[in-house]
Tab-separated table of C-alpha atoms and ligand atoms in Angstrom:
chain	number	residue	atom	x	y	z
A	1	MET	CA	17.040	7.596	53.751
A	2	SER	CA	15.075	8.687	56.598
A	3	LEU	CA	14.931	6.688	59.495
A	4	LYS	CA	11.259	6.476	60.034
A	5	ALA	CA	11.404	4.976	56.698
A	6	LEU	CA	13.789	2.259	58.146
A	7	LYS	CA	12.109	1.733	61.110
A	8	GLU	CA	8.753	1.321	59.510
A	9	HIS	CA	10.285	-0.752	56.677
A	10	LYS	CA	8.590	0.696	53.789
A	11	LEU	CA	10.657	-0.883	51.412
A	12	ALA	CA	9.285	1.307	48.543
A	13	GLU	CA	10.343	4.478	50.525
A	14	ILE	CA	13.810	2.910	51.054
A	15	ILE	CA	14.630	2.412	47.338
A	16	GLY	CA	13.097	5.867	46.658
A	17	ALA	CA	15.104	7.771	49.337
A	18	GLY	CA	18.576	8.424	48.643
A	19	LEU	CA	20.148	5.207	46.910
A	20	GLU	CA	20.121	6.568	43.744
A	21	SER	CA	21.321	9.976	44.728
A	22	GLU	CA	24.877	8.257	45.762
A	23	ASP	CA	26.522	7.676	42.441
A	24	LYS	CA	28.133	4.404	43.207
A	25	ALA	CA	25.017	2.931	44.689
A	26	LEU	CA	23.632	2.974	41.059
A	27	THR	CA	24.782	0.483	38.411
A	28	ARG	CA	24.745	0.884	35.011
A	29	LEU	CA	23.199	-1.964	33.112
A	30	ASP	CA	26.536	-2.631	30.793
A	31	ASP	CA	28.282	-3.044	33.875
A	32	VAL	CA	26.066	-5.826	35.547
A	33	LYS	CA	28.032	-8.669	34.058
A	34	ASN	CA	30.883	-7.541	36.213
A	35	ARG	CA	29.113	-7.589	39.472
A	36	ILE	CA	28.233	-11.362	39.410
A	37	GLY	CA	27.292	-12.213	43.435
A	38	GLU	CA	26.942	-8.665	44.425
A	39	GLU	CA	23.553	-6.652	45.509
A	40	ILE	CA	23.334	-3.899	43.231
A	41	PHE	CA	20.647	-1.019	42.786
A	42	VAL	CA	19.637	-0.195	39.255
A	43	ARG	CA	16.882	2.064	37.582
A	44	GLY	CA	15.657	2.219	34.203
A	45	TRP	CA	12.712	1.609	31.862
A	46	VAL	CA	10.791	-1.530	31.226
A	47	TYR	CA	11.833	-3.000	28.023
A	48	ARG	CA	9.828	-6.299	28.027
A	49	LYS	CA	7.849	-8.038	30.726
A	50	ARG	CA	7.209	-11.845	30.776
A	51	HIS	CA	5.233	-13.820	33.337
A	52	LEU	CA	5.717	-17.429	34.202
A	53	ASN	CA	3.917	-18.774	37.602
A	54	ASP	CA	5.047	-17.118	40.122
A	55	VAL	CA	7.678	-15.247	38.372
A	56	ASN	CA	7.780	-11.851	36.635
A	57	PHE	CA	10.485	-11.421	34.318
A	58	VAL	CA	10.984	-7.413	33.833
A	59	LEU	CA	13.946	-6.580	31.228
A	60	VAL	CA	15.272	-3.125	31.946
A	61	ARG	CA	17.063	-0.765	29.802
A	62	ASP	CA	18.802	2.577	30.579
A	63	GLY	CA	20.541	3.329	27.543
A	64	PHE	CA	23.456	1.790	28.420
A	65	GLY	CA	22.078	-2.229	28.521
A	66	ILE	CA	19.458	-4.327	28.779
A	67	ILE	CA	19.099	-6.887	31.662
A	68	GLN	CA	16.932	-9.454	32.858
A	69	SER	CA	15.317	-9.112	36.381
A	70	THR	CA	13.505	-11.940	38.149
A	71	ILE	CA	10.958	-11.030	40.549
A	72	ARG	CA	9.645	-13.957	42.795
A	73	LYS	CA	6.397	-14.060	44.312
A	74	ASN	CA	7.697	-16.122	47.325
A	75	GLU	CA	10.745	-14.272	47.591
A	76	VAL	CA	9.917	-10.573	47.828
A	77	ASP	CA	7.537	-8.706	49.760
A	78	LYS	CA	4.095	-7.928	48.640
A	79	SER	CA	4.653	-4.340	47.590
A	80	SER	CA	7.479	-5.572	45.158
A	81	TRP	CA	5.299	-8.257	43.855
A	82	ASP	CA	2.515	-5.861	43.091
A	83	TYR	CA	4.702	-3.260	41.550
A	84	SER	CA	6.469	-5.836	39.147
A	85	GLU	CA	2.694	-6.907	38.381
A	86	GLU	CA	1.440	-3.377	37.623
A	87	VAL	CA	4.431	-2.134	35.218
A	88	TYR	CA	4.047	-1.289	31.368
A	89	ILE	CA	6.426	-1.546	28.871
A	90	GLU	CA	8.368	1.918	29.211
A	91	SER	CA	7.159	2.267	33.047
A	92	VAL	CA	10.106	3.439	35.146
A	93	VAL	CA	11.455	1.119	37.570
A	94	LYS	CA	14.306	0.868	40.289
A	95	LEU	CA	14.999	-2.334	41.965
A	96	ILE	CA	17.698	-3.963	44.113
A	97	GLY	CA	18.881	-7.420	43.773
A	98	THR	CA	21.751	-9.896	43.443
A	99	VAL	CA	23.494	-10.596	39.963
A	100	ILE	CA	23.271	-14.217	39.189
A	101	GLU	CA	25.030	-16.098	36.215
A	102	ASP	CA	21.985	-17.569	34.233
A	103	GLU	CA	22.699	-19.088	30.734
A	104	ARG	CA	18.937	-18.581	29.778
A	105	ALA	CA	19.220	-14.969	30.342
A	106	PRO	CA	19.841	-12.793	27.402
A	107	GLU	CA	22.761	-11.520	28.660
A	108	GLY	CA	24.002	-14.715	30.296
A	109	VAL	CA	23.338	-12.825	33.495
A	110	GLU	CA	20.226	-11.577	35.575
A	111	ILE	CA	19.336	-9.892	38.898
A	112	LYS	CA	17.525	-11.779	41.219
A	113	VAL	CA	15.462	-9.138	42.754
A	114	ARG	CA	15.064	-8.368	46.460
A	115	GLU	CA	13.013	-4.873	46.107
A	116	PHE	CA	11.113	-3.552	43.359
A	117	LYS	CA	9.244	-0.430	42.873
A	118	THR	CA	7.626	1.510	40.050
A	119	GLU	CA	8.845	5.074	39.924
A	120	PHE	CA	6.578	5.771	36.904
A	121	LYS	CA	4.039	4.015	35.625
A	122	GLY	CA	2.540	5.811	32.873
A	123	ASP	CA	0.001	4.691	30.422
A	124	PRO	CA	0.281	1.629	28.527
A	125	PHE	CA	3.075	2.177	25.582
A	126	PRO	CA	1.534	2.468	22.263
A	127	ILE	CA	4.055	0.725	20.341
A	128	SER	CA	3.625	-2.717	19.575
A	129	LYS	CA	5.410	-4.995	17.551
A	130	ASP	CA	4.138	-4.696	13.997
A	131	GLN	CA	3.718	-1.165	13.687
A	132	SER	CA	4.088	0.345	9.886
A	133	THR	CA	7.222	2.324	9.287
A	134	GLU	CA	5.148	5.363	8.864
A	135	MET	CA	3.062	4.914	11.984
A	136	LEU	CA	6.522	4.828	14.179
A	137	LEU	CA	7.509	7.919	12.691
A	138	ASP	CA	4.158	9.425	13.516
A	139	ILE	CA	5.200	9.011	16.888
A	140	ARG	CA	8.721	9.125	16.481
A	141	HIS	CA	8.993	10.976	20.116
A	142	LEU	CA	8.372	7.544	21.371
A	143	SER	CA	9.865	5.403	19.060
A	144	VAL	CA	13.224	7.194	19.390
A	145	ARG	CA	13.652	4.842	22.277
A	146	LYS	CA	13.770	1.656	19.907
A	147	GLN	CA	17.203	-0.157	20.296
A	148	GLY	CA	17.771	0.194	16.643
A	149	ILE	CA	17.476	4.320	16.297
A	150	MET	CA	19.299	4.622	19.724
A	151	ASN	CA	22.061	2.495	17.998
A	152	ALA	CA	22.043	4.612	14.992
A	153	LEU	CA	22.290	7.907	16.963
A	154	LYS	CA	25.404	6.529	19.052
A	155	LEU	CA	27.250	5.862	15.849
A	156	LYS	CA	26.371	9.314	14.718
A	157	ALA	CA	27.682	10.768	17.544
A	158	GLN	CA	30.745	8.524	17.305
A	159	LEU	CA	31.285	9.878	13.696
A	160	VAL	CA	30.835	13.555	14.330
A	161	ARG	CA	33.283	13.066	17.445
A	162	SER	CA	35.943	11.253	15.158
A	163	CYS	CA	35.389	13.955	12.471
A	164	ARG	CA	35.968	16.805	14.533
A	165	GLU	CA	39.015	14.853	16.138
A	166	PHE	CA	40.698	14.349	12.870
A	167	LEU	CA	40.142	18.003	11.898
A	168	ASP	CA	41.044	19.583	15.096
A	169	ASN	CA	44.290	17.569	15.344
A	170	ARG	CA	45.154	19.312	12.010
A	171	GLU	CA	44.744	22.566	13.600
A	172	PHE	CA	41.097	23.113	11.817
A	173	ILE	CA	38.769	25.587	13.421
A	174	GLU	CA	35.124	25.025	13.405
A	175	ILE	CA	33.163	28.133	12.401
A	176	GLN	CA	29.378	28.890	12.441
A	177	PRO	CA	27.978	30.556	9.439
A	178	PRO	CA	24.522	31.949	9.208
A	179	MET	CA	21.400	29.794	8.478
A	180	LEU	CA	19.195	32.459	7.431
A	181	ASN	CA	20.853	33.671	4.030
A	182	VAL	CA	19.820	35.714	0.870
A	183	SER	CA	21.127	33.459	-2.077
A	184	ALA	CA	21.402	29.835	-3.059
A	185	CYS	CA	24.651	27.777	-2.733
A	186	GLU	CA	23.327	24.877	-4.478
A	187	GLY	CA	20.969	25.995	-6.894
A	188	GLY	CA	17.666	27.886	-6.453
A	189	SER	CA	15.112	25.164	-6.907
A	190	THR	CA	15.761	23.666	-3.559
A	191	LEU	CA	15.621	26.666	-1.298
A	192	PHE	CA	13.180	26.993	1.913
A	193	GLU	CA	11.831	30.689	1.894
A	194	VAL	CA	11.545	32.180	5.319
A	195	LYS	CA	9.717	35.624	6.036
A	196	TYR	CA	12.147	38.079	7.732
A	197	PHE	CA	10.501	41.018	8.862
A	198	ASP	CA	9.361	43.026	5.378
A	199	LYS	CA	12.191	40.652	3.384
A	200	ILE	CA	12.113	37.146	2.242
A	201	ALA	CA	15.194	34.996	3.673
A	202	TYR	CA	16.255	31.162	2.632
A	203	LEU	CA	17.398	28.451	4.955
A	204	SER	CA	21.031	27.275	4.159
A	205	GLN	CA	21.802	24.922	2.069
A	206	SER	CA	25.416	24.881	2.711
A	207	GLY	CA	27.958	26.730	4.925
A	208	GLN	CA	30.396	26.546	1.926
A	209	LEU	CA	30.285	30.483	0.565
A	210	TYR	CA	30.757	31.776	3.950
A	211	SER	CA	33.658	29.555	4.641
A	212	GLU	CA	35.237	30.728	1.583
A	213	ALA	CA	35.224	34.116	3.286
A	214	VAL	CA	36.629	32.834	5.995
A	215	VAL	CA	39.620	31.100	4.955
A	216	ALA	CA	41.141	34.169	3.925
A	217	ALA	CA	41.467	34.928	7.742
A	218	TYR	CA	42.299	31.534	8.670
A	219	PRO	CA	43.339	29.014	6.133
A	220	LEU	CA	41.464	25.537	7.791
A	221	VAL	CA	37.885	26.000	8.693
A	222	TYR	CA	34.917	23.612	8.988
A	223	VAL	CA	31.183	23.781	9.604
A	224	MET	CA	29.082	21.073	11.272
A	225	ALA	CA	25.522	22.613	10.741
A	226	PRO	CA	22.359	21.534	9.302
A	227	SER	CA	21.695	21.839	5.654
A	228	PHE	CA	18.205	22.525	4.168
A	229	ARG	CA	16.880	21.221	0.877
A	230	ALA	CA	13.534	21.908	-0.512
A	231	GLU	CA	14.031	18.333	-1.839
A	232	PRO	CA	10.945	16.588	-3.504
A	233	SER	CA	12.633	13.595	-3.751
A	234	ARG	CA	11.346	10.638	-1.492
A	235	THR	CA	14.471	8.352	-1.483
A	236	PRO	CA	16.222	6.607	1.167
A	237	ARG	CA	19.137	9.496	0.805
A	238	HIS	CA	17.271	12.476	0.681
A	239	MET	CA	15.849	14.605	3.505
A	240	THR	CA	15.138	18.311	3.540
A	241	GLU	CA	17.076	18.933	6.638
A	242	PHE	CA	20.574	17.000	7.220
A	243	TRP	CA	23.922	17.301	9.034
A	244	GLN	CA	26.662	18.273	6.937
A	245	LEU	CA	30.386	18.780	7.806
A	246	GLU	CA	31.999	20.738	5.681
A	247	PRO	CA	35.910	21.572	5.683
A	248	GLU	CA	37.396	24.323	3.305
A	249	MET	CA	40.883	24.931	2.971
A	250	ALA	CA	42.798	27.742	1.640
A	251	PHE	CA	45.957	27.108	-0.842
A	252	TYR	CA	44.624	23.366	-1.316
A	253	ASN	CA	44.156	22.396	-4.908
A	254	GLN	CA	41.652	19.428	-5.821
A	255	ASN	CA	44.010	16.727	-5.304
A	256	MET	CA	44.947	17.982	-1.826
A	257	ASN	CA	41.144	18.230	-0.976
A	258	MET	CA	40.733	14.352	-2.342
A	259	LYS	CA	43.570	13.259	-0.237
A	260	LEU	CA	42.025	14.795	2.923
A	261	GLN	CA	38.787	13.575	2.528
A	262	GLU	CA	40.251	9.960	2.120
A	263	GLU	CA	42.400	10.190	5.077
A	264	MET	CA	39.310	11.541	6.919
A	265	ILE	CA	37.001	8.735	5.702
A	266	GLU	CA	39.548	6.263	6.605
A	267	TYR	CA	40.343	7.516	9.952
A	268	VAL	CA	36.350	7.678	10.966
A	269	CYS	CA	36.029	4.221	9.672
A	270	HIS	CA	38.622	2.745	12.029
A	271	GLU	CA	37.756	4.901	14.850
A	272	LEU	CA	34.144	3.478	14.495
A	273	ALA	CA	35.380	-0.140	13.870
A	274	LYS	CA	37.185	0.197	17.207
A	275	LYS	CA	35.100	2.169	19.528
A	276	GLN	CA	31.858	1.158	18.249
A	277	LYS	CA	32.171	-2.616	17.460
A	278	SER	CA	29.402	-4.232	19.166
A	279	ILE	CA	26.843	-1.549	17.841
A	280	LEU	CA	28.119	-2.091	14.226
A	281	GLU	CA	27.848	-6.078	14.877
A	282	ARG	CA	24.057	-5.457	15.918
A	283	PHE	CA	23.435	-3.522	12.324
A	284	LYS	CA	25.025	-6.850	10.868
A	285	ARG	CA	28.185	-4.654	9.570
A	286	ASP	CA	31.327	-6.381	10.414
A	287	PRO	CA	33.668	-3.868	11.807
A	288	LYS	CA	36.642	-5.810	9.649
A	289	ASP	CA	34.937	-4.149	6.627
A	290	LEU	CA	35.500	-0.601	7.969
A	291	LEU	CA	38.788	-1.442	9.367
A	292	ALA	CA	39.732	-2.689	5.602
A	293	ILE	CA	39.081	0.836	4.266
A	294	LYS	CA	42.423	2.238	3.500
A	295	ALA	CA	43.389	5.694	1.556
A	296	PRO	CA	43.991	6.211	-1.332
A	297	PHE	CA	40.600	5.593	-2.936
A	298	ASP	CA	40.358	5.162	-6.560
A	299	ARG	CA	39.296	7.947	-8.960
A	300	ILE	CA	37.192	7.528	-11.730
A	301	THR	CA	36.432	10.329	-14.274
A	302	TYR	CA	33.105	11.004	-15.234
A	303	THR	CA	33.888	10.355	-18.781
A	304	LYS	CA	35.314	6.840	-17.790
A	305	ALA	CA	32.171	6.049	-15.839
A	306	ILE	CA	29.877	6.866	-18.511
A	307	ASP	CA	32.006	4.376	-20.537
A	308	MET	CA	31.739	1.583	-17.765
A	309	LEU	CA	27.850	2.053	-17.614
A	310	LYS	CA	27.743	1.638	-21.384
A	311	GLU	CA	29.909	-1.350	-21.108
A	312	LYS	CA	27.278	-2.503	-18.672
A	313	GLY	CA	24.594	-2.053	-21.038
A	314	ILE	CA	23.232	1.283	-19.707
A	315	GLU	CA	21.558	3.626	-22.059
A	316	ILE	CA	23.649	6.750	-20.962
A	317	LYS	CA	25.668	9.370	-23.164
A	318	TRP	CA	28.222	12.024	-22.197
A	319	GLY	CA	26.362	15.099	-20.849
A	320	ASP	CA	24.010	13.125	-18.834
A	321	GLY	CA	23.629	13.191	-15.103
A	322	ILE	CA	25.001	10.273	-12.961
A	323	GLY	CA	22.170	10.049	-10.457
A	324	LEU	CA	21.438	7.403	-7.830
A	325	ASP	CA	20.579	4.532	-10.240
A	326	GLU	CA	23.839	4.968	-12.011
A	327	GLU	CA	26.047	5.239	-8.843
A	328	LYS	CA	24.442	1.932	-7.650
A	329	ILE	CA	25.651	0.323	-10.536
A	330	LEU	CA	29.173	1.900	-10.173
A	331	THR	CA	29.406	1.124	-6.584
A	332	LYS	CA	27.457	-2.269	-6.031
A	333	GLU	CA	30.714	-4.561	-6.328
A	334	LEU	CA	33.132	-2.282	-4.475
A	335	SER	CA	33.925	-2.720	-0.954
A	336	GLN	CA	36.172	0.993	-1.011
A	337	PRO	CA	34.622	4.262	-1.367
A	338	VAL	CA	35.625	5.940	-5.088
A	339	PHE	CA	35.977	9.229	-6.304
A	340	LEU	CA	33.568	10.188	-9.324
A	341	THR	CA	35.865	13.062	-10.899
A	342	ASN	CA	35.550	15.817	-13.402
A	343	GLN	CA	31.642	15.940	-14.126
A	344	PRO	CA	30.471	18.269	-16.910
A	345	LYS	CA	30.508	22.035	-16.052
A	346	VAL	CA	26.849	22.692	-17.122
A	347	LEU	CA	25.728	20.201	-14.372
A	348	ARG	CA	27.856	21.394	-11.500
A	349	ALA	CA	27.564	24.185	-9.125
A	350	PHE	CA	28.835	27.875	-10.476
A	351	TYR	CA	31.810	28.065	-7.613
A	352	MET	CA	33.369	24.750	-9.350
A	353	LYS	CA	36.704	25.613	-11.363
A	354	GLU	CA	37.088	24.618	-14.359
A	355	ASN	CA	39.162	21.470	-15.497
A	356	PRO	CA	42.301	23.038	-17.395
A	357	GLU	CA	42.791	19.367	-19.028
A	358	ASP	CA	39.108	19.163	-20.159
A	359	PRO	CA	37.381	22.736	-19.946
A	360	ARG	CA	34.206	20.928	-20.531
A	361	THR	CA	34.561	19.461	-17.190
A	362	VAL	CA	35.230	20.988	-13.676
A	363	LEU	CA	37.572	20.309	-10.823
A	364	ASP	CA	35.127	18.353	-8.750
A	365	ALA	CA	34.503	14.977	-7.026
A	366	ASP	CA	31.704	13.011	-5.446
A	367	MET	CA	32.886	10.492	-2.848
A	368	LEU	CA	30.722	7.693	-3.710
A	369	ALA	CA	30.413	4.888	-0.756
A	370	PRO	CA	30.450	1.198	-1.674
A	371	GLU	CA	27.778	-1.582	-1.610
A	372	GLY	CA	25.316	0.275	-3.914
A	373	ILE	CA	25.333	3.365	-1.340
A	374	GLY	CA	26.772	6.250	-3.766
A	375	GLU	CA	27.318	9.918	-2.904
A	376	ILE	CA	28.131	10.859	0.437
A	377	ILE	CA	30.659	13.520	-0.339
A	378	GLY	CA	30.540	16.198	-2.654
A	379	GLY	CA	33.505	18.497	-3.129
A	380	SER	CA	35.649	20.830	-5.285
A	381	GLU	CA	38.513	23.196	-5.984
A	382	ARG	CA	36.699	26.659	-6.163
A	383	ILE	CA	36.909	29.176	-8.875
A	384	SER	CA	39.313	31.741	-7.271
A	385	ASP	CA	39.668	34.053	-10.163
A	386	TYR	CA	37.063	37.016	-10.343
A	387	ASN	CA	36.330	37.150	-13.977
A	388	GLU	CA	35.777	33.345	-14.577
A	389	LEU	CA	33.354	33.486	-11.552
A	390	ILE	CA	31.453	36.238	-13.343
A	391	LEU	CA	31.474	34.388	-16.735
A	392	ARG	CA	30.220	31.081	-14.946
A	393	MET	CA	27.252	33.093	-12.810
A	394	LYS	CA	26.292	34.591	-16.282
A	395	ALA	CA	26.224	31.240	-17.730
A	396	GLN	CA	24.184	29.773	-15.063
A	397	ASN	CA	21.762	32.980	-14.927
A	398	LEU	CA	22.570	34.026	-11.504
A	399	ASN	CA	21.618	37.186	-10.460
A	400	GLN	CA	25.068	39.152	-9.367
A	401	LYS	CA	23.225	41.612	-7.004
A	402	ASP	CA	22.582	38.448	-4.626
A	403	TYR	CA	26.084	37.389	-4.502
A	404	GLU	CA	27.831	40.942	-4.249
A	405	TRP	CA	29.733	39.984	-0.975
A	406	TYR	CA	30.688	36.664	-2.439
A	407	LEU	CA	32.025	38.221	-5.603
A	408	ASP	CA	33.910	40.920	-3.158
A	409	ILE	CA	35.815	38.227	-1.610
A	410	HIS	CA	37.424	37.179	-5.020
A	411	LYS	CA	38.734	40.934	-5.355
A	412	TYR	CA	40.847	40.867	-2.350
A	413	GLY	CA	43.683	38.411	-1.607
A	414	GLN	CA	41.650	35.617	-3.158
A	415	VAL	CA	43.892	32.370	-3.058
A	416	PRO	CA	43.415	28.954	-4.586
A	417	HIS	CA	40.949	27.017	-2.176
A	418	SER	CA	39.040	23.791	-2.086
A	419	GLY	CA	36.868	21.752	0.363
A	420	PHE	CA	34.106	19.293	0.520
A	421	GLY	CA	30.465	18.560	2.122
A	422	MET	CA	30.160	15.185	3.772
A	423	GLY	CA	26.357	14.101	4.353
A	424	THR	CA	26.576	12.484	7.836
A	425	GLU	CA	23.329	10.640	7.948
A	426	ARG	CA	24.432	9.059	4.616
A	427	VAL	CA	27.860	7.979	6.072
A	428	ILE	CA	25.980	6.390	8.621
A	429	ARG	CA	23.454	4.804	6.355
A	430	TRP	CA	26.576	3.321	4.578
A	431	MET	CA	28.312	2.184	7.785
A	432	ALA	CA	25.428	0.559	9.582
A	433	LYS	CA	23.565	-0.519	6.578
A	434	LEU	CA	20.452	1.172	7.226
A	435	GLU	CA	17.684	1.220	5.252
A	436	THR	CA	17.321	4.717	5.424
A	437	ILE	CA	19.189	7.896	6.328
A	438	ARG	CA	15.757	8.888	8.218
A	439	ASP	CA	17.215	6.337	10.976
A	440	ALA	CA	20.241	8.354	11.349
A	441	ILE	CA	18.668	11.481	13.095
A	442	PRO	CA	16.483	11.824	15.915
A	443	PHE	CA	13.756	13.601	14.256
A	444	PRO	CA	13.687	13.435	10.413
A	445	ARG	CA	12.322	16.037	7.993
A	446	THR	CA	11.136	15.033	4.599
A	447	MET	CA	8.688	16.331	2.218
A	448	ASN	CA	5.680	14.413	3.697
A	449	ARG	CA	7.126	14.905	7.501
A	450	LEU	CA	7.395	18.000	9.592
A	451	TYR	CA	6.019	16.203	12.880
A	452	PRO	CA	6.535	15.584	15.394
B	501	LIG	O1	26.573	17.678	-3.130
B	501	LIG	P1	26.273	18.678	-2.183
B	501	LIG	O2	24.845	19.373	-2.670
B	501	LIG	O3	27.169	19.616	-1.857
B	501	LIG	C1	27.362	21.163	-1.216
B	501	LIG	O4	26.403	21.278	-0.679
B	501	LIG	C2	28.728	21.708	-1.384
B	501	LIG	N1	28.420	22.997	-0.737
B	501	LIG	C3	29.479	21.047	-0.350
B	501	LIG	C4	30.982	21.585	-0.128
B	501	LIG	O5	31.750	21.540	-1.316
B	501	LIG	N2	31.065	22.298	1.101
B	501	LIG	O6	26.000	18.289	-0.406
B	501	LIG	C5	26.963	17.715	0.045
B	501	LIG	C6	26.581	16.075	0.615
B	501	LIG	C7	26.101	15.065	-0.280
B	501	LIG	O7	27.195	14.623	-0.761
B	501	LIG	C8	25.322	14.272	0.547
B	501	LIG	O8	26.227	13.261	1.189
B	501	LIG	C9	24.762	15.108	1.529
B	501	LIG	O9	25.591	16.578	1.690
B	501	LIG	N3	23.274	15.578	1.189
B	501	LIG	C10	22.349	15.294	1.496
B	501	LIG	N4	21.786	14.336	2.525
B	501	LIG	C11	20.583	14.098	2.935
B	501	LIG	N5	19.643	14.715	2.202
B	501	LIG	C12	19.813	15.445	1.108
B	501	LIG	N6	18.719	16.184	0.659
B	501	LIG	C13	21.226	15.778	0.839
B	501	LIG	N7	21.716	16.576	-0.113
B	501	LIG	C14	22.689	16.442	-0.092
B	502	LIG	MG1	26.435	16.653	-4.694
């Protein structure tokens, strides 16, 4: 702080100079309730503003919390008052004041302001209360500041952190597969084409095939990366770009694969419940729901699921796909996830190993989240036999030329192996009871949305 500023008592300059550069001087808004009676310095964005006679109530947010500050005309100098008069929603402000208890304030405390300054006034913020979802998505670069989105992003970060922790503790290593590929992992119909010099490349649908190569070098790997799907579906659970966590394990059979999944989901549910309790509560999710998630989860074979659906009066027969509607019916009443296993071979990906007990089906499992959410994980034991793989690729009309390298790994030191892929946004949709997975990613991409 310059001596000149002090002498001339230019309050704005005093707040502007120095104070915030001393770490300790800046109080985070989630800490204000612990500082009753103290004079503190805070800065943040104007969240809301109210005016009553000669008092301005300015709610300030800083990403950690939201606190009300009160600026009384007869208690502050003119410059502070003028600043508090001029600010817009989302203007950046800094202030010095004393923390007092006030049960009328949203957090039970407020800051009685001594000095107030606008750091960045900006333009009037274009988001008001009753804007349509589409309009808010059009200006996602601004609406990403909304509390609901920010909280979902915090949960997502915790989920990813906890998953990594779980796998790292078991000596998995994280690897990075290419995003530009020559062939499909999950079927040709949802590939995005990219011009690659004089060739065509495809955006990765999954890192799985590459992980299957790497598990022959080190047996426990995982990928946390975007997956791209030219998915024309307009549902609350599909995007064209989403983040998938994909562990792949050498020497794991399908039972070991499912056990790992349920233990991981139990772990992350408990971690979220413990570490993000207040955010979950804001989403009307009782953390106890997540603490109650306990492995092992039930396993329902596809054949049994078809019978269950028929019993409920649904028109469906063996061989039909189980889609969103059916998954909803199967999971509506549940409070724990469940595995849907052994689906018909013809409906499933080419790399899934045949079920020796019923060769019409494969050794796969989708983990369905409860409360009608449905699939959050897809996984399987992989075909490890070269000839079985060739036959399956022929049956599915896949061009072997595109998969030569993948076939190659089945010729040299191949072992039984399994893996799974978890859609991170779908998990957050379940845990935070979100309407749509679009709110679990800062900038969603769907068939109709490539901007901003
Ligand atoms: O079931 P999927 O297609 O499986 C795979 O990609 C395998 N290669 C995974 C593996 O075994 N390594 O996708 C896996 C998960 C789904 O269960 C779902 O949670 C999510 O990814 N997912 C999507 N999430 C959002 N939008 C979409 N369009 C999604 N498609 C799949
Ligand atoms: Mg799937």
